[in-house]
Coordinates of C-alpha atoms in Angstrom, one line a residue:
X960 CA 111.0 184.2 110.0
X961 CA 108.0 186.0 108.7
X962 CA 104.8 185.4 111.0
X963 CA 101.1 184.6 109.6
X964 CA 98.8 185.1 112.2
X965 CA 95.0 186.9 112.2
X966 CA 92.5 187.2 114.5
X967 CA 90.7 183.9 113.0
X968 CA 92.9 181.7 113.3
X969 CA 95.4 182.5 115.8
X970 CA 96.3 179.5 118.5
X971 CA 97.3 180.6 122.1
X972 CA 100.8 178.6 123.4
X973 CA 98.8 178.1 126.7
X974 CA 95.7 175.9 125.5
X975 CA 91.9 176.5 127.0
X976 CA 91.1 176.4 130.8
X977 CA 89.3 173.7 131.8
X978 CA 85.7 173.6 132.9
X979 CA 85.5 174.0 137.3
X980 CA 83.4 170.8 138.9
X981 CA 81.6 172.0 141.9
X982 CA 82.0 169.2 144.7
X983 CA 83.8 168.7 148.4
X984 CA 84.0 170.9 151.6
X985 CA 86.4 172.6 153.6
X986 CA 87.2 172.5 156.9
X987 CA 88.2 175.9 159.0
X988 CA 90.4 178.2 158.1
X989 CA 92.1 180.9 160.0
X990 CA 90.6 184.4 159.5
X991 CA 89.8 186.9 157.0
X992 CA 92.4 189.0 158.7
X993 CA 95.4 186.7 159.0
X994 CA 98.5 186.8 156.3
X995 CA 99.1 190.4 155.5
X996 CA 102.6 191.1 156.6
X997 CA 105.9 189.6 156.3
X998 CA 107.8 187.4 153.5
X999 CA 105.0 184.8 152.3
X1000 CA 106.3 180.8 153.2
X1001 CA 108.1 179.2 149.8
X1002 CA 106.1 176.6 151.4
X1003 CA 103.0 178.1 150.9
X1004 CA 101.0 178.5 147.6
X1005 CA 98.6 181.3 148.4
X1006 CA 101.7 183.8 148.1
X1007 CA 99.7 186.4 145.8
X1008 CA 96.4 186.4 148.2
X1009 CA 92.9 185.8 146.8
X1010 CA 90.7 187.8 145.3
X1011 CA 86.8 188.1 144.2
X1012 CA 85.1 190.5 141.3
X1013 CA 82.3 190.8 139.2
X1014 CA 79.7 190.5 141.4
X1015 CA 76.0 190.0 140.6
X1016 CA 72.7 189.9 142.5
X1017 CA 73.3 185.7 142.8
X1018 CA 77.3 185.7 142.1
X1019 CA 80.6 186.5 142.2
X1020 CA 83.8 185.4 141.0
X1021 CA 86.6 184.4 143.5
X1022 CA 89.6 183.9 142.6
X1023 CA 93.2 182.3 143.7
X1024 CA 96.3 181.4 141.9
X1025 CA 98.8 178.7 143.5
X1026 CA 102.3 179.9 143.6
X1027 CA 104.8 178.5 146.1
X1028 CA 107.9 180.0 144.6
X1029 CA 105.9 183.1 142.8
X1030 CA 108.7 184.7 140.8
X1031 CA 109.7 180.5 139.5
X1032 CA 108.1 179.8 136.2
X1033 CA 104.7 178.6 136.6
X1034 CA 105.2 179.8 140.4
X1035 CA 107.1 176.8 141.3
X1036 CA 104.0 174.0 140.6
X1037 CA 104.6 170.8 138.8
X1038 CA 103.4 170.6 135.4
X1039 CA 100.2 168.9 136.0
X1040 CA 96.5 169.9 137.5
X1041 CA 95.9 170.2 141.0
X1042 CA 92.3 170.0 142.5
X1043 CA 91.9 173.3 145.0
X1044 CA 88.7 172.8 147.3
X1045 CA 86.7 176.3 147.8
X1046 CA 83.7 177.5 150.0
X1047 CA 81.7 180.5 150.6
X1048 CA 80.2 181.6 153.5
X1049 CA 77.4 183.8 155.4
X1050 CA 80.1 184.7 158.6
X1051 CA 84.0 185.1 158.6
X1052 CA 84.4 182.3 161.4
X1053 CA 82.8 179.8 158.5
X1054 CA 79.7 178.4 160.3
X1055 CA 77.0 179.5 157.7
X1056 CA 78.7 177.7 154.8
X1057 CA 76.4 178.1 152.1
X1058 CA 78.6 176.9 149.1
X1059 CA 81.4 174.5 148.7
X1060 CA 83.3 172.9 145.6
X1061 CA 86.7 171.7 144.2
X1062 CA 88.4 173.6 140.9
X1063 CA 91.2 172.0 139.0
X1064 CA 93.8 174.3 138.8
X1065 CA 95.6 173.6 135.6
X1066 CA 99.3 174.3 134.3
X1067 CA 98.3 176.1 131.3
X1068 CA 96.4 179.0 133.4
X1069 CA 99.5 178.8 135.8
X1070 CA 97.5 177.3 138.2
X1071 CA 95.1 179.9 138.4
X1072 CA 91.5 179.3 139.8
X1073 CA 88.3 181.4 138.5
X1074 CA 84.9 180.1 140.7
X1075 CA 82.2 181.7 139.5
X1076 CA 80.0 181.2 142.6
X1077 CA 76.6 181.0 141.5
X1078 CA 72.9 180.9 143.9
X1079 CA 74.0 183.4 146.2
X1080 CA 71.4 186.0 148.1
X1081 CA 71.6 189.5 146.4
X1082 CA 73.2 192.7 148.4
X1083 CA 74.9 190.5 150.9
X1084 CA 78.8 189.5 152.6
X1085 CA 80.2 186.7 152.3
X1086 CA 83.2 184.9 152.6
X1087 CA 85.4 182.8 150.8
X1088 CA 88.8 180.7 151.2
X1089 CA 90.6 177.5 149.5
X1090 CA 92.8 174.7 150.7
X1091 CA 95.3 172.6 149.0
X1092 CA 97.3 169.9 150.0
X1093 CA 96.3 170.3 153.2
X1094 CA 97.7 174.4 153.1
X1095 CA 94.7 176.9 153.9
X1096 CA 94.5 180.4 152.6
X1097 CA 93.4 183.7 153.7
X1098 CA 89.8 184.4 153.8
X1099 CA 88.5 186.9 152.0
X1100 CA 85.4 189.1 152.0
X1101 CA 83.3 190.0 148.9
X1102 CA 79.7 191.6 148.1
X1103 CA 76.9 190.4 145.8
X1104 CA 75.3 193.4 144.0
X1105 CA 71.9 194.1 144.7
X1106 CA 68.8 192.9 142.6
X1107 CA 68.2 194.3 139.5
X1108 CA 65.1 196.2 140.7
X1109 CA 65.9 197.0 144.1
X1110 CA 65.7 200.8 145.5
X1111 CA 69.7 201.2 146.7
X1112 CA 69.7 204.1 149.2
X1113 CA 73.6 204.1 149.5
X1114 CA 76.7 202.4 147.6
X1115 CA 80.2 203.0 148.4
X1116 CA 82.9 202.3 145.9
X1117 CA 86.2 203.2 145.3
X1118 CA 87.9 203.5 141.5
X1119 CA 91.9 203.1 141.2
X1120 CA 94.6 202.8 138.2
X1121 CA 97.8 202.7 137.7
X1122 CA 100.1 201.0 140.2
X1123 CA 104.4 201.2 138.3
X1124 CA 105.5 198.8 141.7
X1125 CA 108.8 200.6 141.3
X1126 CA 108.0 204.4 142.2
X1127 CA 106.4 203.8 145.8
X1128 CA 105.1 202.1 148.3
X1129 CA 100.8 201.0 148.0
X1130 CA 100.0 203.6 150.5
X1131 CA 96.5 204.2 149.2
X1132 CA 95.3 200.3 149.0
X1133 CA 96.4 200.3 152.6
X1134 CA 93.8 203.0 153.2
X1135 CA 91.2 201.6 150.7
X1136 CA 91.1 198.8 152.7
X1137 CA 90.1 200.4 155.7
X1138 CA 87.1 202.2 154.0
X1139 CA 84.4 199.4 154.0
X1140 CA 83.4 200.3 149.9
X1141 CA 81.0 197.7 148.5
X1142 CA 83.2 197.3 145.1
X1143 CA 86.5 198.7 143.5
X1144 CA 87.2 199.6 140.3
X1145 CA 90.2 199.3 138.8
X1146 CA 90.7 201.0 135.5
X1147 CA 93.6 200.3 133.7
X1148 CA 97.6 200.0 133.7
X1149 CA 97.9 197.3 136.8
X1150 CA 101.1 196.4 135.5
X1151 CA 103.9 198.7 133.6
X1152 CA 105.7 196.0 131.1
X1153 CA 108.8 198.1 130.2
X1154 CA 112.2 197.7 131.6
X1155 CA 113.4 200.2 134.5
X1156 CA 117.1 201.3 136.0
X1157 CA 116.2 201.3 139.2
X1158 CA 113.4 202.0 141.5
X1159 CA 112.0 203.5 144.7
X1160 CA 111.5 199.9 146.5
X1161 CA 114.5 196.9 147.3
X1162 CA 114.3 194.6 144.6
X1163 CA 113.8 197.1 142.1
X1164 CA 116.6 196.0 140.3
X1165 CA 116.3 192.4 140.0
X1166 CA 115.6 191.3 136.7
X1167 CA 111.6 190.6 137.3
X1168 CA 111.2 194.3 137.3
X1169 CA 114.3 195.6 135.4
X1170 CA 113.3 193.4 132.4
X1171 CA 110.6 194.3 129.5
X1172 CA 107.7 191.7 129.5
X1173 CA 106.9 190.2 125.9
X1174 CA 106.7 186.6 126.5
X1175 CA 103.8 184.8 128.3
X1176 CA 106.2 183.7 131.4
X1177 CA 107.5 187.3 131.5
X1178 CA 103.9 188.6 132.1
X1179 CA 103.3 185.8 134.6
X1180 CA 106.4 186.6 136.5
X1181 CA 105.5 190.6 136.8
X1182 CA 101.9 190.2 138.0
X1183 CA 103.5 188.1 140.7
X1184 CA 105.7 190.3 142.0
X1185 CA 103.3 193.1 141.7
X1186 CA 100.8 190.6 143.6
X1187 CA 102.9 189.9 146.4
X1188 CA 102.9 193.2 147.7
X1189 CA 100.3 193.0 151.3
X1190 CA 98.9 196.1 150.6
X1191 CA 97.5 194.8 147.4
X1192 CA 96.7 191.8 148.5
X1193 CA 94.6 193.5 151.3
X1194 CA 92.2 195.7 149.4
X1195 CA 91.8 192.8 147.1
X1196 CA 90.5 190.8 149.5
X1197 CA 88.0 193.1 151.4
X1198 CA 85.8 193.9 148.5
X1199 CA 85.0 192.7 145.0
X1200 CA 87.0 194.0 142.1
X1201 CA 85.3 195.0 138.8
X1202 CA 88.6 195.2 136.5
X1203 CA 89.5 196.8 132.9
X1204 CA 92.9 196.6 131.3
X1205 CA 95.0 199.6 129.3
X1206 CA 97.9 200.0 127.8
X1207 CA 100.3 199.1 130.1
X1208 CA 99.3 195.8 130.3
X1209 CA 100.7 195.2 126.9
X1210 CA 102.9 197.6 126.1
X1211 CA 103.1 201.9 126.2
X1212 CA 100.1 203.6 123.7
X1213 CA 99.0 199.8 121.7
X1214 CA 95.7 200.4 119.4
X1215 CA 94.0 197.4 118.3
X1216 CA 97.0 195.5 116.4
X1217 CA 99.2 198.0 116.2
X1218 CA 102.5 199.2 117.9
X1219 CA 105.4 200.1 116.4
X1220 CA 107.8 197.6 118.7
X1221 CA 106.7 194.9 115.9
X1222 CA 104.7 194.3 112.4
X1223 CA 101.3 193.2 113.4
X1224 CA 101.5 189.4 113.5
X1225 CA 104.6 189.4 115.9
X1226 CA 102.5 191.9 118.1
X1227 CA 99.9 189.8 118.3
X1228 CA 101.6 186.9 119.9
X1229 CA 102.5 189.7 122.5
X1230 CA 99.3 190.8 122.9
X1231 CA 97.9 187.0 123.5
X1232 CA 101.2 186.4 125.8
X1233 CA 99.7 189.7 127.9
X1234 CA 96.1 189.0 127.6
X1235 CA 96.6 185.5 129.0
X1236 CA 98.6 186.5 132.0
X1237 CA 96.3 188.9 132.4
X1238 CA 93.0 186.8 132.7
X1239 CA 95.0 184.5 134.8
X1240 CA 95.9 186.7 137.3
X1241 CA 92.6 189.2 138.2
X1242 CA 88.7 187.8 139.4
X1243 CA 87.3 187.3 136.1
X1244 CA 84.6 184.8 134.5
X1245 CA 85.1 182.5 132.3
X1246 CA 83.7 184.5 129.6
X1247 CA 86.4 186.7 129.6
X1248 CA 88.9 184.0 128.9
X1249 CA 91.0 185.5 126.1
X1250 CA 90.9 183.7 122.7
X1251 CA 94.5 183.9 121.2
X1252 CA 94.8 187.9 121.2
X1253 CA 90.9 188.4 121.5
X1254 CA 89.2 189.2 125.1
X1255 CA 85.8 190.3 125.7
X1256 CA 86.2 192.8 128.0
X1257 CA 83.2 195.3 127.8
X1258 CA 80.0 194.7 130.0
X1259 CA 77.4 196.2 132.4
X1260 CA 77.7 195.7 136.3
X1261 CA 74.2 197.0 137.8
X1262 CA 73.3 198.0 141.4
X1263 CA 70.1 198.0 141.5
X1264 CA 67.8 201.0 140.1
X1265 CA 70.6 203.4 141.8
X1266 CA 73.9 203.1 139.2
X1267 CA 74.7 200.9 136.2
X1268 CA 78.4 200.7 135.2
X1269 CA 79.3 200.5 131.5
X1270 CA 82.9 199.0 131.8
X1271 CA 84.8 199.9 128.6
X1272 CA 87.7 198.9 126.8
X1273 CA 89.3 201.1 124.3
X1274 CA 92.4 199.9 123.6
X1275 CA 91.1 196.4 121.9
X1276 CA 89.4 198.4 119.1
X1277 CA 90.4 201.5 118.5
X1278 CA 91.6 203.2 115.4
X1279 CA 95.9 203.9 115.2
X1280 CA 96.8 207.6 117.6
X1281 CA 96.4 210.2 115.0
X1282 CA 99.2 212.0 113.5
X1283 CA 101.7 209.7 115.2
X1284 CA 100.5 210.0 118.7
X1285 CA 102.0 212.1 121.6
X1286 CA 100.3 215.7 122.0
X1287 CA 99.7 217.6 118.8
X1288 CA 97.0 220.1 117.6
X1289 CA 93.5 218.9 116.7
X1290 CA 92.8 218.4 113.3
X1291 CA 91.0 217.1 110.5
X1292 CA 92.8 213.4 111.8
X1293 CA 91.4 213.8 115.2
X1294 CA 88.2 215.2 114.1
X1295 CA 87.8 211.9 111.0
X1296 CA 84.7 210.1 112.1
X1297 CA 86.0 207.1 110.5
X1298 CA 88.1 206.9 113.5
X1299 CA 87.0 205.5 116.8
X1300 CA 88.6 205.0 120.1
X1301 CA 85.3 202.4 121.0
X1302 CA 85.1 200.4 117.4
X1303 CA 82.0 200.5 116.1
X1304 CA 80.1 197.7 117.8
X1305 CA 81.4 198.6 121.2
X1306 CA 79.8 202.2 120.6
X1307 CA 76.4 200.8 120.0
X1308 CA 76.4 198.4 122.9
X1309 CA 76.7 201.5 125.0
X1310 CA 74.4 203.5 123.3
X1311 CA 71.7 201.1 123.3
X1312 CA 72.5 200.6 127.2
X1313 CA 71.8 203.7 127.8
X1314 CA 68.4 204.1 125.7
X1315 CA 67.3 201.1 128.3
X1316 CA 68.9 202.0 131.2
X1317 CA 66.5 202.7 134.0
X1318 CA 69.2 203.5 136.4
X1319 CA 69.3 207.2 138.5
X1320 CA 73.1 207.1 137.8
X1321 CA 74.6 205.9 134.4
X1322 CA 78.4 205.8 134.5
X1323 CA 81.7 205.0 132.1
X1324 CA 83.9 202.9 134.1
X1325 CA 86.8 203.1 131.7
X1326 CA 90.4 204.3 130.9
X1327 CA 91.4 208.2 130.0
X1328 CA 89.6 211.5 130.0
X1329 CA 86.7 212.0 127.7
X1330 CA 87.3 215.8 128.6
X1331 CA 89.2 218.1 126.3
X1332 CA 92.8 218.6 127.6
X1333 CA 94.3 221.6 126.7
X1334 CA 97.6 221.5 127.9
X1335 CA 99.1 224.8 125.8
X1336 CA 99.3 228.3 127.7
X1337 CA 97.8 230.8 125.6
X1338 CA 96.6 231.2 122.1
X1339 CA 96.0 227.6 120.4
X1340 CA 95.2 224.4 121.8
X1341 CA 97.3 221.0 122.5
X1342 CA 95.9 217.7 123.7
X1343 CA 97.1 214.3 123.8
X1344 CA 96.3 212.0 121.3
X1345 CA 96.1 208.9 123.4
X1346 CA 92.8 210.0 125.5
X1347 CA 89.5 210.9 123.8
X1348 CA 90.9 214.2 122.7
X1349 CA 92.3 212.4 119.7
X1350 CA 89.2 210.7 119.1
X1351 CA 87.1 213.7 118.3
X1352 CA 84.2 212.2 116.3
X1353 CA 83.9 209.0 118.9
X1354 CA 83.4 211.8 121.9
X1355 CA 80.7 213.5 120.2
X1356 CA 79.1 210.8 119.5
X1357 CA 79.0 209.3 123.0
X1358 CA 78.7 212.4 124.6
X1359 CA 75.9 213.6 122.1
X1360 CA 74.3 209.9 122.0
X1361 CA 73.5 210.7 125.6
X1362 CA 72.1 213.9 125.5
X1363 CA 69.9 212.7 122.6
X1364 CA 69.2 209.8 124.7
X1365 CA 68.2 212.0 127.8
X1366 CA 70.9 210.1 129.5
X1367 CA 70.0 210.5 133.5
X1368 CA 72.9 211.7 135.5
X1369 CA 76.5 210.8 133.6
X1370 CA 79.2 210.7 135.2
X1371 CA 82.4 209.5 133.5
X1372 CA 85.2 207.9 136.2
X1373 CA 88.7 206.9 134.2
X1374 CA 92.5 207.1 134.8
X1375 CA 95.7 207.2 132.9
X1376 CA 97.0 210.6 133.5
X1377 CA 99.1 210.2 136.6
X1378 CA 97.0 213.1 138.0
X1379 CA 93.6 214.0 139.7
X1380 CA 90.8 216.2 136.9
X1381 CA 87.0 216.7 137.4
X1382 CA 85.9 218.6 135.0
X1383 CA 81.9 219.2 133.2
X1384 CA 81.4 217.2 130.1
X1385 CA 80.5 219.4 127.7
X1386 CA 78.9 218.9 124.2
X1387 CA 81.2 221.0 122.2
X1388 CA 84.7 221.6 124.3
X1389 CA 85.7 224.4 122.7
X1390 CA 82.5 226.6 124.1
X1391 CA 82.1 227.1 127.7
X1392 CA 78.5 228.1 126.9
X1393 CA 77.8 224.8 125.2
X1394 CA 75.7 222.5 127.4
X1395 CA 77.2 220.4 129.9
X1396 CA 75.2 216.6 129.7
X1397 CA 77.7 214.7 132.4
X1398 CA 80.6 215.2 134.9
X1399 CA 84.0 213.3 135.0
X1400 CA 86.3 212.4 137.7
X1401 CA 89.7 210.8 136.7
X1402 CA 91.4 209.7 139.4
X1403 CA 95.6 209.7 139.9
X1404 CA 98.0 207.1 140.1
X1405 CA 98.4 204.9 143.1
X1406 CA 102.3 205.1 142.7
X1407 CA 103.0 206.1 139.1
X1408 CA 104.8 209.6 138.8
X1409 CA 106.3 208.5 142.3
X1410 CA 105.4 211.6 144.7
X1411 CA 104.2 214.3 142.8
X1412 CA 103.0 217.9 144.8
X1413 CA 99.6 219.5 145.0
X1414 CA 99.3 221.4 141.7
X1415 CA 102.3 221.3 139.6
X1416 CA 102.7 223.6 136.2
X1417 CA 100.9 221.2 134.3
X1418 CA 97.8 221.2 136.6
X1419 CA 98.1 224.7 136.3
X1420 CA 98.4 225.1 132.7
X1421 CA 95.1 222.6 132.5
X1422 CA 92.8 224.8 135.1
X1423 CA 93.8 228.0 133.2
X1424 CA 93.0 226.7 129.6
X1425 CA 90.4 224.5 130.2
X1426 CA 87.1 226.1 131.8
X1427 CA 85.3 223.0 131.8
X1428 CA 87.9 221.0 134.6
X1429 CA 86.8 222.3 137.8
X1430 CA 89.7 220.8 139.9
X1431 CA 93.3 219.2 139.8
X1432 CA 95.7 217.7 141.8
X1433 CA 99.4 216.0 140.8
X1434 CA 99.8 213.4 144.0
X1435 CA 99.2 209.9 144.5
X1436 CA 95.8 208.5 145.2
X1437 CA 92.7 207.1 144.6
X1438 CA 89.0 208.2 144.6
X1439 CA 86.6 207.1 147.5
X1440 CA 82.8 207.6 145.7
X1441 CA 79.4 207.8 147.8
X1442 CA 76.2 207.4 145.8
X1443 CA 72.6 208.2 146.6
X1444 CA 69.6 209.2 145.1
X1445 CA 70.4 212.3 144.8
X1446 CA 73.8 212.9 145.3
X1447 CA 77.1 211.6 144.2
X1448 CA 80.3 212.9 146.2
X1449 CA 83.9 212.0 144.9
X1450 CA 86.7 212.1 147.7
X1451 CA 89.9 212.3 146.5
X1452 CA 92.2 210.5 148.5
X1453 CA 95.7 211.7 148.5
X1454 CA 98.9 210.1 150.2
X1455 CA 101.8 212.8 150.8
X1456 CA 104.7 210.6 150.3
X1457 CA 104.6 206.7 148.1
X1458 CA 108.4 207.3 148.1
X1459 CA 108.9 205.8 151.8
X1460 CA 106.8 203.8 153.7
X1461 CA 104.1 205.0 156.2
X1462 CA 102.7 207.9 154.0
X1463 CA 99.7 210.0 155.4
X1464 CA 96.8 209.5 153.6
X1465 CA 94.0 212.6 153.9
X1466 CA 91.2 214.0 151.6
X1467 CA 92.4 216.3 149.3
X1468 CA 88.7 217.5 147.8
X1469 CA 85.4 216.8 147.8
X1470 CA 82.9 216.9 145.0
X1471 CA 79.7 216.8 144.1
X1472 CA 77.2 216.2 141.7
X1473 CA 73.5 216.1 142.3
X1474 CA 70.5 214.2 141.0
X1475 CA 69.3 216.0 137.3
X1476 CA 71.8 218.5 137.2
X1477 CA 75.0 217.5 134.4
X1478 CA 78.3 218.8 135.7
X1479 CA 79.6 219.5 139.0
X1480 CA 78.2 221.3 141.4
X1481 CA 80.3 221.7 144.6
X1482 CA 84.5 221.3 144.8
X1483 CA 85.0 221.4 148.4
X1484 CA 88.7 221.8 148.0

């Protein structure tokens, strides 16, 4: 039957959370360190780990979802709430509590619990852990930001995307993990919700995986079994997570309320089935709690007066792929300044962030290259129409918003194409001459694209036609960022082999931009 459903008035199957009451203590808990290897206990309803994110100067979210049997609808919990006691602390053996409280976790956030932990002291560790029922979970470790006016001399972070759980092993979390970074970012496609064959891993072709996600259990039973991998797990609970969705976490290339697997109104009960699983399962506030198909999912994360992060979404608003999506020639579609991969009151909030920014670094934490990719050999030019390529008129006016702004030090991190690029952001693309107002870094796949090699043809094709990218790469990784006053250096972090377990991980390049000078300015390759 015909659908009727808008934005307005649309009604989520799952209902609201409820509101967290902040009461009760905890007693101890084993360590921070304890739980990352072997087949959880059916017994046990931490099975997907904790996790924390968002932090501010006094805050941070953690988070926990209870799941004895994780793959069972609703992870195996009764239909009813269950009260989950929390507490943060100053030391991993738990003698400095400093905050302790209960959350209700209820049945129509599949038992999910979101703390928003609030009165903590800026730039600090802490650590965090629940109990129910008498059953104790890992401990985790998170970071507050620093205050808003503080002089930062050094912050560490690490920015990630797209993890298919089929194609290879979490090599790279398992080094993450081991790199002490004050906050991760991860930018998109932490799910994949189509239907595979088969896959690199066991399991790969049980119907949890081999199956396409659409309804709202479906998504709830694939972030499980992506959660339950100890890798995962691991490098969620060492450091806060500051998260943004893409595609993938609805379905392949979605814009706003269109895809063609459905007419709009039977798309967005898919997209409310995703966005709800999706809330549920990563270290988000409250304020991020989807309505129906509706999340608000842009906003700032500052450390200090050394870097503010404008974390975008630009798959909520923007205008359908012009001509029909895949990778076409630019044109008079692309170049339509009617059309907008940001929507139009997204683009403002970031443009009036940056006039009042008063940050040394100002950065786009967000999902695919702003950067023109040229991916034809020779005469003419083709470029995907899912990144900013096919947004022409939004990139200039970002990109030129900033230099009219006097933007200090841009730097653009993203993900999406399965491959590492750093490349000069340039005013106009098409003229190496033109000026140069930022420098990007998109970072590869954790697994996606399974092992890849150094530089394949692609990567050649793109460093040949595109003077602006200053360095490529086609294997598995992530990007391991150190940022000072004067210097920002990206390490790409490379794993030789996701296909089989044990990969070496190494660093592949290092780059670097300094302090008033756009663009890259080292590639220690």
């Amino acid at each position: 039957m015909p659908m009727r459903s808008t934005r307005r008035n649309f009604l989520t199957v799952s209902g609201a959370a409820a509101a967290l009451a902040l009461t009760g203590s905890l007693p101890e808990i084993r360590s921070a360190a304890a739980g990352w290897t072997g087949r959880p206990d059916r017994r046990d309803p931490f099975t997907l780990g904790v996790a924390s994110g968002d932090p501010l100067p006094d805050a941070v979210v953690i988070w926990t979802r209870l799941a004895p049997d994780p793959l069972a609808p609703f992870g195996g919990m009764d239909r009813r709430p269950v009260e989950v006691q929390w507490q943060v602390a100053e030391d991993e053996q738990f003698r400095r509590v400093v905050r302790t409280g209960t959350a209700k976790a209820q049945p129509e956030s599949s038992h999910s619990v979101h703390v928003d932990v609030r009165g903590l002291r800026p730039w600090r560790h802490y650590w965090y852990r629940f109990r129910v029922n008498g059953q104790l979970s890992p401990a985790g470790r998170t970071k507050t930001a620093p205050a808003y006016d503080a002089v930062l001399p050094e912050l560490s972070l690490a920015f990630a995307s797209c993890q298919a759980w089929w194609e290879g092993w979490y090599t790279a979390y398992a080094d993450m993990a081991q790199r002490d970074h004050d906050v991760v970012f991860f930018l998109g496609d932490y799910i994949y919700e189509f239907g595979i064959d088969r896959g690199i891993r066991p399991h790969s072709n049980e119907p949890y995986i081999t199956q396409q996600t659409v309804t709202l259990d479906e998504y709830r039973q694939r972030y499980a079994a992506y959660k339950l991998d100890p890798d995962l797990q691991h490098a969620h609970a060492v450091a806060p997570w500051v998260v943004t969705l893409d595609d993938h976490e609805v379905v392949d290339n979605w814009a706003d309320e269109a895809h063609p697997s459905a007419p709009p109104a039977q798309f967005l009960v898919r997209r409310a089935n995703a966005f709800r699983a999706y809330w549920e399962h990563m270290p988000l506030r409250l304020a991020q709690l989807p309505k129906g198909p509706d999340m608000q999912l842009y906003r700032r994360i500052r450390y200090g007066r050394l870097a503010e992060f404008s974390v975008l979404d630009t798959r909520q608003y923007r205008s359908d792929q012009a001509y029909g999506d895949g990778t076409k020639a630019p044109g008079p579609e692309t170049k339509d300044p009617s059309r907008t991969i940001t929507g139009d009151a997204q683009e403002k909030w970031l443009l009036d962030g940056w006039a009042a920014s008063q940050t040394r670094w100002n950065v786009l934490a967000h999902q695919t290259a702003i950067a023109r990719l040229d991916t034809k050999d020779g005469p003419g030019v083709l470029v995907p129409m899912d990144t900013w390529d096919g947004y022409e008129a939004s990139r200039n006016r970002v990109l030129g918003g900033a230099a009219q702004r006097k933007v200090r030090n841009l730097v653009s991190i993203a993900g999406d194409l399965h491959r590492s690029v750093a490349s000069d952001l340039k005013l106009d693309f098409s003229d190496p001459a033109s000026a140069t107002v930022g420098a990007e870094f998109v970072g590869t796949s954790i697994t996606s694209g399974i092992d890849g090699e150094d530089l394949d043809a692609g990567g050649a094709t793109l460093l040949r036609e595109n003077p602006h990218m200053k360095f490529g790469n086609f294997q598995r990784g992530y990007v391991s960022c150190s940022i000072t006053p004067q210097r920002w250096v990206s390490d790409y972090r490379v794993v030789d082999k996701v296909s089989v377990q044990g990969g070496t991980v190494s660093t592949r390049a290092k780059l670097l931009v300094e302090d008033g000078r756009p663009g890259i300015a080292e590639v220690q390759a």
